[in-house]
Coordinates of C-alpha atoms and ligand atoms in Angstrom, one line a residue:
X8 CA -53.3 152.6 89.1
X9 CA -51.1 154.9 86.9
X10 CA -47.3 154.0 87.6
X11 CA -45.9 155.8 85.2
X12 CA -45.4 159.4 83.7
X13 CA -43.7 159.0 80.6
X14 CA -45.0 159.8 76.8
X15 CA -45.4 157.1 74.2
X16 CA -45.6 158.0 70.7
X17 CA -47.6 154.7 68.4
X18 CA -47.4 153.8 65.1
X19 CA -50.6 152.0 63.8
X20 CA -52.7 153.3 66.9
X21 CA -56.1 152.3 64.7
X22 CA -54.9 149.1 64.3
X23 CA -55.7 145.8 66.9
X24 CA -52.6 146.1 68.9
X25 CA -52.0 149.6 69.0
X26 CA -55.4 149.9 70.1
X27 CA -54.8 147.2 73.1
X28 CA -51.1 149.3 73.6
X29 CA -53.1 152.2 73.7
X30 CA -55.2 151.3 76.6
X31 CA -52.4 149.7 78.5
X32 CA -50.1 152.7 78.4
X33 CA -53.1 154.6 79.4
X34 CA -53.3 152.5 82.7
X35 CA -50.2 152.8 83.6
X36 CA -50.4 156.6 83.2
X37 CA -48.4 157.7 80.1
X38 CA -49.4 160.0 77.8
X39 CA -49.8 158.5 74.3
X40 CA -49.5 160.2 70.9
X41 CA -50.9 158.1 67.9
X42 CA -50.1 158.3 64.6
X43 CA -53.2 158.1 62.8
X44 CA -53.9 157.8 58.3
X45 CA -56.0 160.1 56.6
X46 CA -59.1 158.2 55.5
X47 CA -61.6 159.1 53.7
X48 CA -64.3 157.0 55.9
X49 CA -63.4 156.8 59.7
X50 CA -60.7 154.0 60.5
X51 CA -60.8 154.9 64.7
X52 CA -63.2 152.7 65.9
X53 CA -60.9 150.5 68.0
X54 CA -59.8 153.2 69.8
X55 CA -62.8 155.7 70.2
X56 CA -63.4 155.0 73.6
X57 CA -60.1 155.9 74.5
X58 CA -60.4 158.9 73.4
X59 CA -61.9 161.8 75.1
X60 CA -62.9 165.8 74.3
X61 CA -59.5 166.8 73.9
X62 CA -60.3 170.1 75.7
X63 CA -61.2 167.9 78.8
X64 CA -57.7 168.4 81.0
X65 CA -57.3 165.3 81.8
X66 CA -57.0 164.2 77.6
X67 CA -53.8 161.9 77.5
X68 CA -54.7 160.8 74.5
X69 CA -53.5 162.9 71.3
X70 CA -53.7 161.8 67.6
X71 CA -51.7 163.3 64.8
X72 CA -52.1 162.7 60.8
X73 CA -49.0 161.3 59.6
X74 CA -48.0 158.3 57.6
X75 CA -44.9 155.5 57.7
X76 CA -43.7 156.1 53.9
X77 CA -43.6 159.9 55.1
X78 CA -40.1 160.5 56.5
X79 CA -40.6 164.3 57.1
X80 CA -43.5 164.1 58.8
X81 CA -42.3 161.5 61.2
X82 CA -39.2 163.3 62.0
X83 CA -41.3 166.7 62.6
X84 CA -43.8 164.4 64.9
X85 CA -41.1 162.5 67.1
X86 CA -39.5 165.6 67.6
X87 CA -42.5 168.1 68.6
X88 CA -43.5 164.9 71.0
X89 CA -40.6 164.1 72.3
X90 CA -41.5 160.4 73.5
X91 CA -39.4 158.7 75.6
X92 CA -40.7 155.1 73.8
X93 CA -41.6 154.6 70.3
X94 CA -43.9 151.5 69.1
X95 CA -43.8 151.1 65.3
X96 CA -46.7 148.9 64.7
X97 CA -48.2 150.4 61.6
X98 CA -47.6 148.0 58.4
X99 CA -50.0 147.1 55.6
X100 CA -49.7 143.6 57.5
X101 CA -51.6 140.9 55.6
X102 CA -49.2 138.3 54.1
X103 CA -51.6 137.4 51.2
X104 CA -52.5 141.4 50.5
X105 CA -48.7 141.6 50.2
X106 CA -48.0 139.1 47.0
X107 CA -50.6 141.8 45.2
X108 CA -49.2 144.9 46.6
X109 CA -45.6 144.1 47.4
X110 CA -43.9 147.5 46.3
X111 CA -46.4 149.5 48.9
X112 CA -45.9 146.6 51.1
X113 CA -42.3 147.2 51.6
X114 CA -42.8 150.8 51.4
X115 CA -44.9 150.6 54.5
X116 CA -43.1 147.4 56.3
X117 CA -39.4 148.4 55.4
X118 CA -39.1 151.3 54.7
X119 CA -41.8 152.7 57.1
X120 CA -39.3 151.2 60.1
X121 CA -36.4 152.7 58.4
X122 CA -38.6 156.0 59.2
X123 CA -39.3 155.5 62.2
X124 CA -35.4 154.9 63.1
X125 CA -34.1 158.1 61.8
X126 CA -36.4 159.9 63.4
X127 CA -35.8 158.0 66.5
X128 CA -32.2 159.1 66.1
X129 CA -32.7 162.5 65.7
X130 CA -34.4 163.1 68.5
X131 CA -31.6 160.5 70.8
X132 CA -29.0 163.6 70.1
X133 CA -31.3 165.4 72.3
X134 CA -33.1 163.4 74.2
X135 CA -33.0 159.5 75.0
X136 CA -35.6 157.1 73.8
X137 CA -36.5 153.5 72.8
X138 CA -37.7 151.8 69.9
X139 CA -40.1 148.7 69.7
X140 CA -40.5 147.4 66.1
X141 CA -43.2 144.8 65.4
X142 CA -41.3 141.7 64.0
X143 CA -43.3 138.8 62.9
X144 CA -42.8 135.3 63.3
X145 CA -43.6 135.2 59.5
X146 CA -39.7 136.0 59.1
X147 CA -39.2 132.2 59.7
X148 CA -41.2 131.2 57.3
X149 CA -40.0 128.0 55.3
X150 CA -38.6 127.5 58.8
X151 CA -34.9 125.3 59.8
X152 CA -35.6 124.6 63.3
X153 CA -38.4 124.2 65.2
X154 CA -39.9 125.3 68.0
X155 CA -38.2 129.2 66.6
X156 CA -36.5 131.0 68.9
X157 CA -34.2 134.2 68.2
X158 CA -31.5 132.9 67.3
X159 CA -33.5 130.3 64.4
X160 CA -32.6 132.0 61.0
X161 CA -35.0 133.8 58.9
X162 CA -36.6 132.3 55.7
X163 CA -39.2 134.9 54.6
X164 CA -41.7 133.7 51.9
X165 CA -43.8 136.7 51.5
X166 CA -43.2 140.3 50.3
X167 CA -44.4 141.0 53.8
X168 CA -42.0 138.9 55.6
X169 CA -39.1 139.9 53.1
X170 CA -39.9 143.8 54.6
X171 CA -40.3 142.6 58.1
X172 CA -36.4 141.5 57.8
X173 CA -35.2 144.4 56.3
X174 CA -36.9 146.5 59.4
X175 CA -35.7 143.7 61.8
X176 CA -32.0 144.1 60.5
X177 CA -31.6 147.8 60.8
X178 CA -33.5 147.9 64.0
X179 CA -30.2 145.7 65.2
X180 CA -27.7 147.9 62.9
X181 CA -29.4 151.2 64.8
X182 CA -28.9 149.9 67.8
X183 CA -25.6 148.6 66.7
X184 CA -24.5 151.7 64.8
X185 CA -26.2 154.8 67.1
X186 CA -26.2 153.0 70.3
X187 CA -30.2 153.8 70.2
X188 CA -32.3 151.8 72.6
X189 CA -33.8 149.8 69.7
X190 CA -35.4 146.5 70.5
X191 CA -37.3 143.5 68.3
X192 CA -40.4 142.0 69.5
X193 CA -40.8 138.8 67.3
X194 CA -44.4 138.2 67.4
X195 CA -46.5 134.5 66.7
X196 CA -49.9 135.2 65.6
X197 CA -52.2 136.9 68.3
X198 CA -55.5 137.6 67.7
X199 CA -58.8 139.3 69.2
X200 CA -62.2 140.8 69.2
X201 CA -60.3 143.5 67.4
X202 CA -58.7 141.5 64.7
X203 CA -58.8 142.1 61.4
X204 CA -61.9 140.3 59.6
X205 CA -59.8 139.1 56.8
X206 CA -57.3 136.9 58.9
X207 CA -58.3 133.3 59.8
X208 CA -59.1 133.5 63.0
X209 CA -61.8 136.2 63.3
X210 CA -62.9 135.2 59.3
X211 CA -63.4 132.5 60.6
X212 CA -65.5 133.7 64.3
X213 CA -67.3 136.3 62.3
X214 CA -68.8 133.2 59.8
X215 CA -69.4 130.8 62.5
X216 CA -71.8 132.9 64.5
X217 CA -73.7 134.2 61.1
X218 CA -74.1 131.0 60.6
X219 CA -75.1 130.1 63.7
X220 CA -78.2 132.9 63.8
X221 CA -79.1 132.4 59.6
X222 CA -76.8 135.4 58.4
X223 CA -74.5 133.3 56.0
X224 CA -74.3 130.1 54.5
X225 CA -71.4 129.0 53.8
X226 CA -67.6 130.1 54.7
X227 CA -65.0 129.8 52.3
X228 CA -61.0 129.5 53.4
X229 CA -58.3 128.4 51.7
X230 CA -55.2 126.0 53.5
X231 CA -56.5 124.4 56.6
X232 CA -53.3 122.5 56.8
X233 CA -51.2 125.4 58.1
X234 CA -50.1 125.3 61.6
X235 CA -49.8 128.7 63.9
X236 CA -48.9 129.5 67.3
X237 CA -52.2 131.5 68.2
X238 CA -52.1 133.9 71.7
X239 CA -54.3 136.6 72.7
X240 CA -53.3 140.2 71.5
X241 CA -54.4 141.7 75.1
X242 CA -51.0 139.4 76.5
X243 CA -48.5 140.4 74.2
X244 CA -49.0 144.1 74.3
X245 CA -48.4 143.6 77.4
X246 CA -45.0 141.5 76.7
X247 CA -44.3 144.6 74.1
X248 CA -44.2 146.9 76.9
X249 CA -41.5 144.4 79.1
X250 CA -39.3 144.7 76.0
X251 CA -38.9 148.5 76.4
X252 CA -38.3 148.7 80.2
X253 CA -35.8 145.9 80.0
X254 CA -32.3 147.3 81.1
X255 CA -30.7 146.9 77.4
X256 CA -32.1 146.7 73.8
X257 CA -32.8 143.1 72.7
X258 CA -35.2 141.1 70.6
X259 CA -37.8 138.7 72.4
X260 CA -39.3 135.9 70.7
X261 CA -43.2 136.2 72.0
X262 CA -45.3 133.0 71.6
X263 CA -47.6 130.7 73.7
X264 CA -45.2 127.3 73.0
X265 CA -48.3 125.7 71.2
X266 CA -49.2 124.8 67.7
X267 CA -52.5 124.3 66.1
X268 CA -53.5 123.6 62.3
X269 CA -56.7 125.8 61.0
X270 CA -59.0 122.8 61.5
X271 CA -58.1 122.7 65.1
X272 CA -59.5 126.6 65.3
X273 CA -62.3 125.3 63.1
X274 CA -63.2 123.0 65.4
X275 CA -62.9 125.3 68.7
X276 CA -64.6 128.0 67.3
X277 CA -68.0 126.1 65.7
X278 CA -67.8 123.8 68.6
X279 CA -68.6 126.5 71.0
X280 CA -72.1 127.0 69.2
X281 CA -72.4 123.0 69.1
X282 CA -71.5 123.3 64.8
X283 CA -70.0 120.8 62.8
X284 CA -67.7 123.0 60.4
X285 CA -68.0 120.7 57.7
X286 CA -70.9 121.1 56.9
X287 CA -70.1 124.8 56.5
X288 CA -66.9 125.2 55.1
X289 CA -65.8 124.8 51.6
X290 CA -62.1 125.3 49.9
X291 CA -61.5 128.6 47.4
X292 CA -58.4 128.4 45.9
X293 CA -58.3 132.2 45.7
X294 CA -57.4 131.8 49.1
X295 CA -54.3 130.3 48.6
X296 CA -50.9 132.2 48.7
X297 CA -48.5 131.7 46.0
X298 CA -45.9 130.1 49.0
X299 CA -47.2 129.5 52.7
X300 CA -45.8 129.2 55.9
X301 CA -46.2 125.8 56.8
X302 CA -45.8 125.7 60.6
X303 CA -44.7 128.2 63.4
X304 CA -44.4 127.4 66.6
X305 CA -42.5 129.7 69.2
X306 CA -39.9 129.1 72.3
X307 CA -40.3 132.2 74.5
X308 CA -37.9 131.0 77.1
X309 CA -35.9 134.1 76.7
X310 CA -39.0 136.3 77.2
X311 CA -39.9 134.0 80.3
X312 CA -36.5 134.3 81.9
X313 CA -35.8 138.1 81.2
X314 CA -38.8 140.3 80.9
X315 CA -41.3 137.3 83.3
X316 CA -43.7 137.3 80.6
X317 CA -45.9 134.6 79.7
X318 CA -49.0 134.3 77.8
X319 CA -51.9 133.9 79.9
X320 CA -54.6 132.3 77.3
X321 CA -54.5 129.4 75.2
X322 CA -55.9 129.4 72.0
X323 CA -58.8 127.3 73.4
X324 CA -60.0 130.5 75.0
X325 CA -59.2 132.9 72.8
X326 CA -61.3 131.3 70.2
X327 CA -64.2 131.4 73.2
X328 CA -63.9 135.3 73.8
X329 CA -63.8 135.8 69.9
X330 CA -66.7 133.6 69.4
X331 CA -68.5 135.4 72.7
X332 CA -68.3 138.6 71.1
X333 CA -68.7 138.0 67.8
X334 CA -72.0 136.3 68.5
X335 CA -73.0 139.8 70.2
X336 CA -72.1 141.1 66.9
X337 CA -74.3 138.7 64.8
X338 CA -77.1 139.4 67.5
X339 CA -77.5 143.0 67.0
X340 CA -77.3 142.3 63.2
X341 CA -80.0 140.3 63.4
X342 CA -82.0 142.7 65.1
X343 CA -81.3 145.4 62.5
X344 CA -82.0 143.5 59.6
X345 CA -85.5 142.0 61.0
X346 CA -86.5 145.9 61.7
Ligands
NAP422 P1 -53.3 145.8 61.9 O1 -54.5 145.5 62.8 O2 -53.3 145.4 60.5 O3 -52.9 147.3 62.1 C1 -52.0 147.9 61.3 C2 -51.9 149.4 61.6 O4 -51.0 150.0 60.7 C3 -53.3 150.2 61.4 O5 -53.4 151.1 62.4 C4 -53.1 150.8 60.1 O6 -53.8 152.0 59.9 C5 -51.6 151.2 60.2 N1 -51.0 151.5 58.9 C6 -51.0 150.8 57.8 N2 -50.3 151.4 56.8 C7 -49.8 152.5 57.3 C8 -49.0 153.6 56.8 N3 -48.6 153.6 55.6 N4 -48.7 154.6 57.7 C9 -49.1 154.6 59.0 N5 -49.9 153.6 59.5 C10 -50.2 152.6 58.7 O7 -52.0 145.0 62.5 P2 -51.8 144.4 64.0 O8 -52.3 143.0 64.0 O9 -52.3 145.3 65.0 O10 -50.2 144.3 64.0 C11 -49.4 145.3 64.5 C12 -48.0 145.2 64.0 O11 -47.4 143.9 64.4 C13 -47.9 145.2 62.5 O12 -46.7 145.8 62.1 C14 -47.8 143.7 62.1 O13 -47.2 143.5 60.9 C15 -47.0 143.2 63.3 N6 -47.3 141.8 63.7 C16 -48.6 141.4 63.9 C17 -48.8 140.1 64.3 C18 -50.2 139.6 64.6 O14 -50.4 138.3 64.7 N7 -51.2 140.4 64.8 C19 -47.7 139.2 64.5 C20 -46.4 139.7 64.3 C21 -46.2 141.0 63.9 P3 -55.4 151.9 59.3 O15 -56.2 151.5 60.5 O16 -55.6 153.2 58.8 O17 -55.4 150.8 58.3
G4F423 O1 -54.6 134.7 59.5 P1 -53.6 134.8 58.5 O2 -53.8 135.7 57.3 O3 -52.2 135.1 59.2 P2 -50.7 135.0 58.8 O4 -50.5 134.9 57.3 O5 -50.1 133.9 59.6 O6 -50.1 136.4 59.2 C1 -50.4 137.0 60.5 O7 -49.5 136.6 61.4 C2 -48.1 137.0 61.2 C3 -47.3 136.5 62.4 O8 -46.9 135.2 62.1 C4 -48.1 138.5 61.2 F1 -46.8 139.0 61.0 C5 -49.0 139.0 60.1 O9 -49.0 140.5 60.1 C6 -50.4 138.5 60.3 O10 -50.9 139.1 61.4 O11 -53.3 133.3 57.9 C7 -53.0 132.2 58.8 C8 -53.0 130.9 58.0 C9 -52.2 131.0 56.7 O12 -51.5 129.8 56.6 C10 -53.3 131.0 55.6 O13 -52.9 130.4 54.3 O14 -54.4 130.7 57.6 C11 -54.4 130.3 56.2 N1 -55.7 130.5 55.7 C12 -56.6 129.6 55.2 N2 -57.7 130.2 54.7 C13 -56.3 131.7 55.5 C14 -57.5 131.5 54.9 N3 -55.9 133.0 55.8 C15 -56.7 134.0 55.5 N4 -56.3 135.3 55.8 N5 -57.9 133.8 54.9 C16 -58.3 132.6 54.5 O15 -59.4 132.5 54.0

């Protein structure tokens, strides 16, 4: 039931949590502007059944051309929309994509949220509004204390992770400097249906059940040894959205409190379609980054105790309902190609 009637405005609407943001601030009745790139194939599949014939009067759903390394254009957007919360999701956020593309990666990352703040604070001398920026547990990295909480200090090994501490810093300084309403959310890896193919989790879903129905062969990954704290995207958009209706800006560490290497997924995910893995996977060093993230593993007290959010499925399950849908996926593949 819709609770709310505020406007949203979301960077990286096309993307696998602005999609699951989308459809959450939906429900509870705002009206959501997305922020959407110019392709030149379609990149709106995650969120084309949210969104209806805009002439239809109940539309609350509105998409807008625009890009993060486009200052102007923000500005212009934020203030013909007039949100009362901004979510700056968009990033080019693959860790290993951003050791080949690290200028446009910090274009996009740091300089994107940067954007996304100024604009922000143009439209606060009018009107007020909050910021959420997407912080990443990858801004640990080669990480001092463990389990990470927010108050661990950052050791970014990645371009990516580099540009995600730039945006987390003057997302503090803004709020520090303006008095904006301008909040962290430092995410641990969550994953879905939606997920990217080309991280672990669902590169590694989308091969299992091939494999399982004779599409593919073999699967090829690179470290198995890494350790992540995997929860399920649809929970921390969820968590995103406490962060914003808390009574003051802050950052919140989001995580499940659990750790597993890539063999552990390995061994969920082929072991719900009764696999052995081993036989199946082999080790290409192109997957290898040039320095890795060893091991993350979050303490979300704070989130717990402040905005009573907590995770609601272990990675056990999410590996289950990636697998379950995936295997839909390999289905109707099948069917195609034996046509
Ligand atoms: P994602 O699926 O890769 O989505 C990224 C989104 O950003 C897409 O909508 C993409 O548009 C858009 N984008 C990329 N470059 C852009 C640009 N220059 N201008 C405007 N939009 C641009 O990422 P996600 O997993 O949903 O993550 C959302 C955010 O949380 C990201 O900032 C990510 O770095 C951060 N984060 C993610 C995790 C995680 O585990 N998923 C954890 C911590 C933090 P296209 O669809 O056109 O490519
Ligand atoms: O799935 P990944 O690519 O995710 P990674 O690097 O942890 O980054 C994700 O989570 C961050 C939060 O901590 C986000 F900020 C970021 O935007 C992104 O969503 O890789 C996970 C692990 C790594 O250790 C990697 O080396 O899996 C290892 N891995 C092993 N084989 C592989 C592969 N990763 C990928 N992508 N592909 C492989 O073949």
């Amino acid at each position: 039931m819709p609770t709310q009637s505020k406007t949203a405005l979301v960077t990286g609407i096309t993307g696998q949590d602005g999609s699951y943001l989308a459809e959450l601030l939906l429900e509870k009745g705002y009206t959501v502007h997305g922020i959407v790139r110019r392709s030149s194939s379609f990149n709106t599949s995650r969120i084309d059944h949210l969104y209806r014939d805009p002439h239809e009067a109940d539309t609350r759903l509105f998409l807008h051309y625009g890009d993060l390394t486009d200052g102007q254009n923000l500005t212009n957007l934020v203030l013909d929309v007039q949100p009362d919360e901004i979510y700056n999701l968009g990033a080019q956020s693959h860790v290993r994509v951003s050791f080949d593309a690290p200028a446009y990666t910090v274009q996009t990352v740091a300089l994107g949220a940067l954007n996304v703040l100024e604009a922000a604070r143009q439209l606060s001398k009018t009107k007020p509004t909050r910021v959420y920026q997407a912080s990443s547990s990858e801004m640990y990295g080669d990480v001092v204390e463990t389990p990470q909480r927010e108050t661990t200090p950052f050791s970014p090994q990645s371009p990516y992770a580099c540009a995600k501490v730039y945006a987390f810093h003057q997302t503090v300084n803004y709020r520090n400097a303006y008095s904006l309403f301008a909040s962290n959310g430092i995410l641990f890896n969550h994953e879905s249906p939606r997920r990217g193919e080309t991280f672990v989790t669902r590169k590694i879903t989308r091969a299992a059940t091939r494999i399982k129905l004779g599409l593919q062969k073999k699967l090829y990954l690179g470290n198995l040894d890494a350790k992540r704290d995997w929860g399920y995207a649809k929970d921390y958009v969820e968590g995103m959205w406490r962060i914003l209706q808390h009574d003051e800006p802050d950052d919140f560490v989001l995580a499940t409190g659990e750790t597993q290497t890539i063999r552990t997924f390995l061994d969920y995910a082929f072991g719900v379609l009764d696999l052995d893995w081993n036989d199946y996977v082999e080790i290409d060093p192109r997957y290898f980054r040039p320095s890795e993230v060893d091991l993350l593993l979050g303490d979300n007290t704070k989130a717990k105790e402040k905005l009573g959010w907590e995770p609601k499925t272990t990675c056990k399950e999410l590996a289950e309902l990636m697998i379950q849908h995936d295997l839909t996926l390999a289905h109707q593949e099948l069917k195609r190609t034996s046509n």
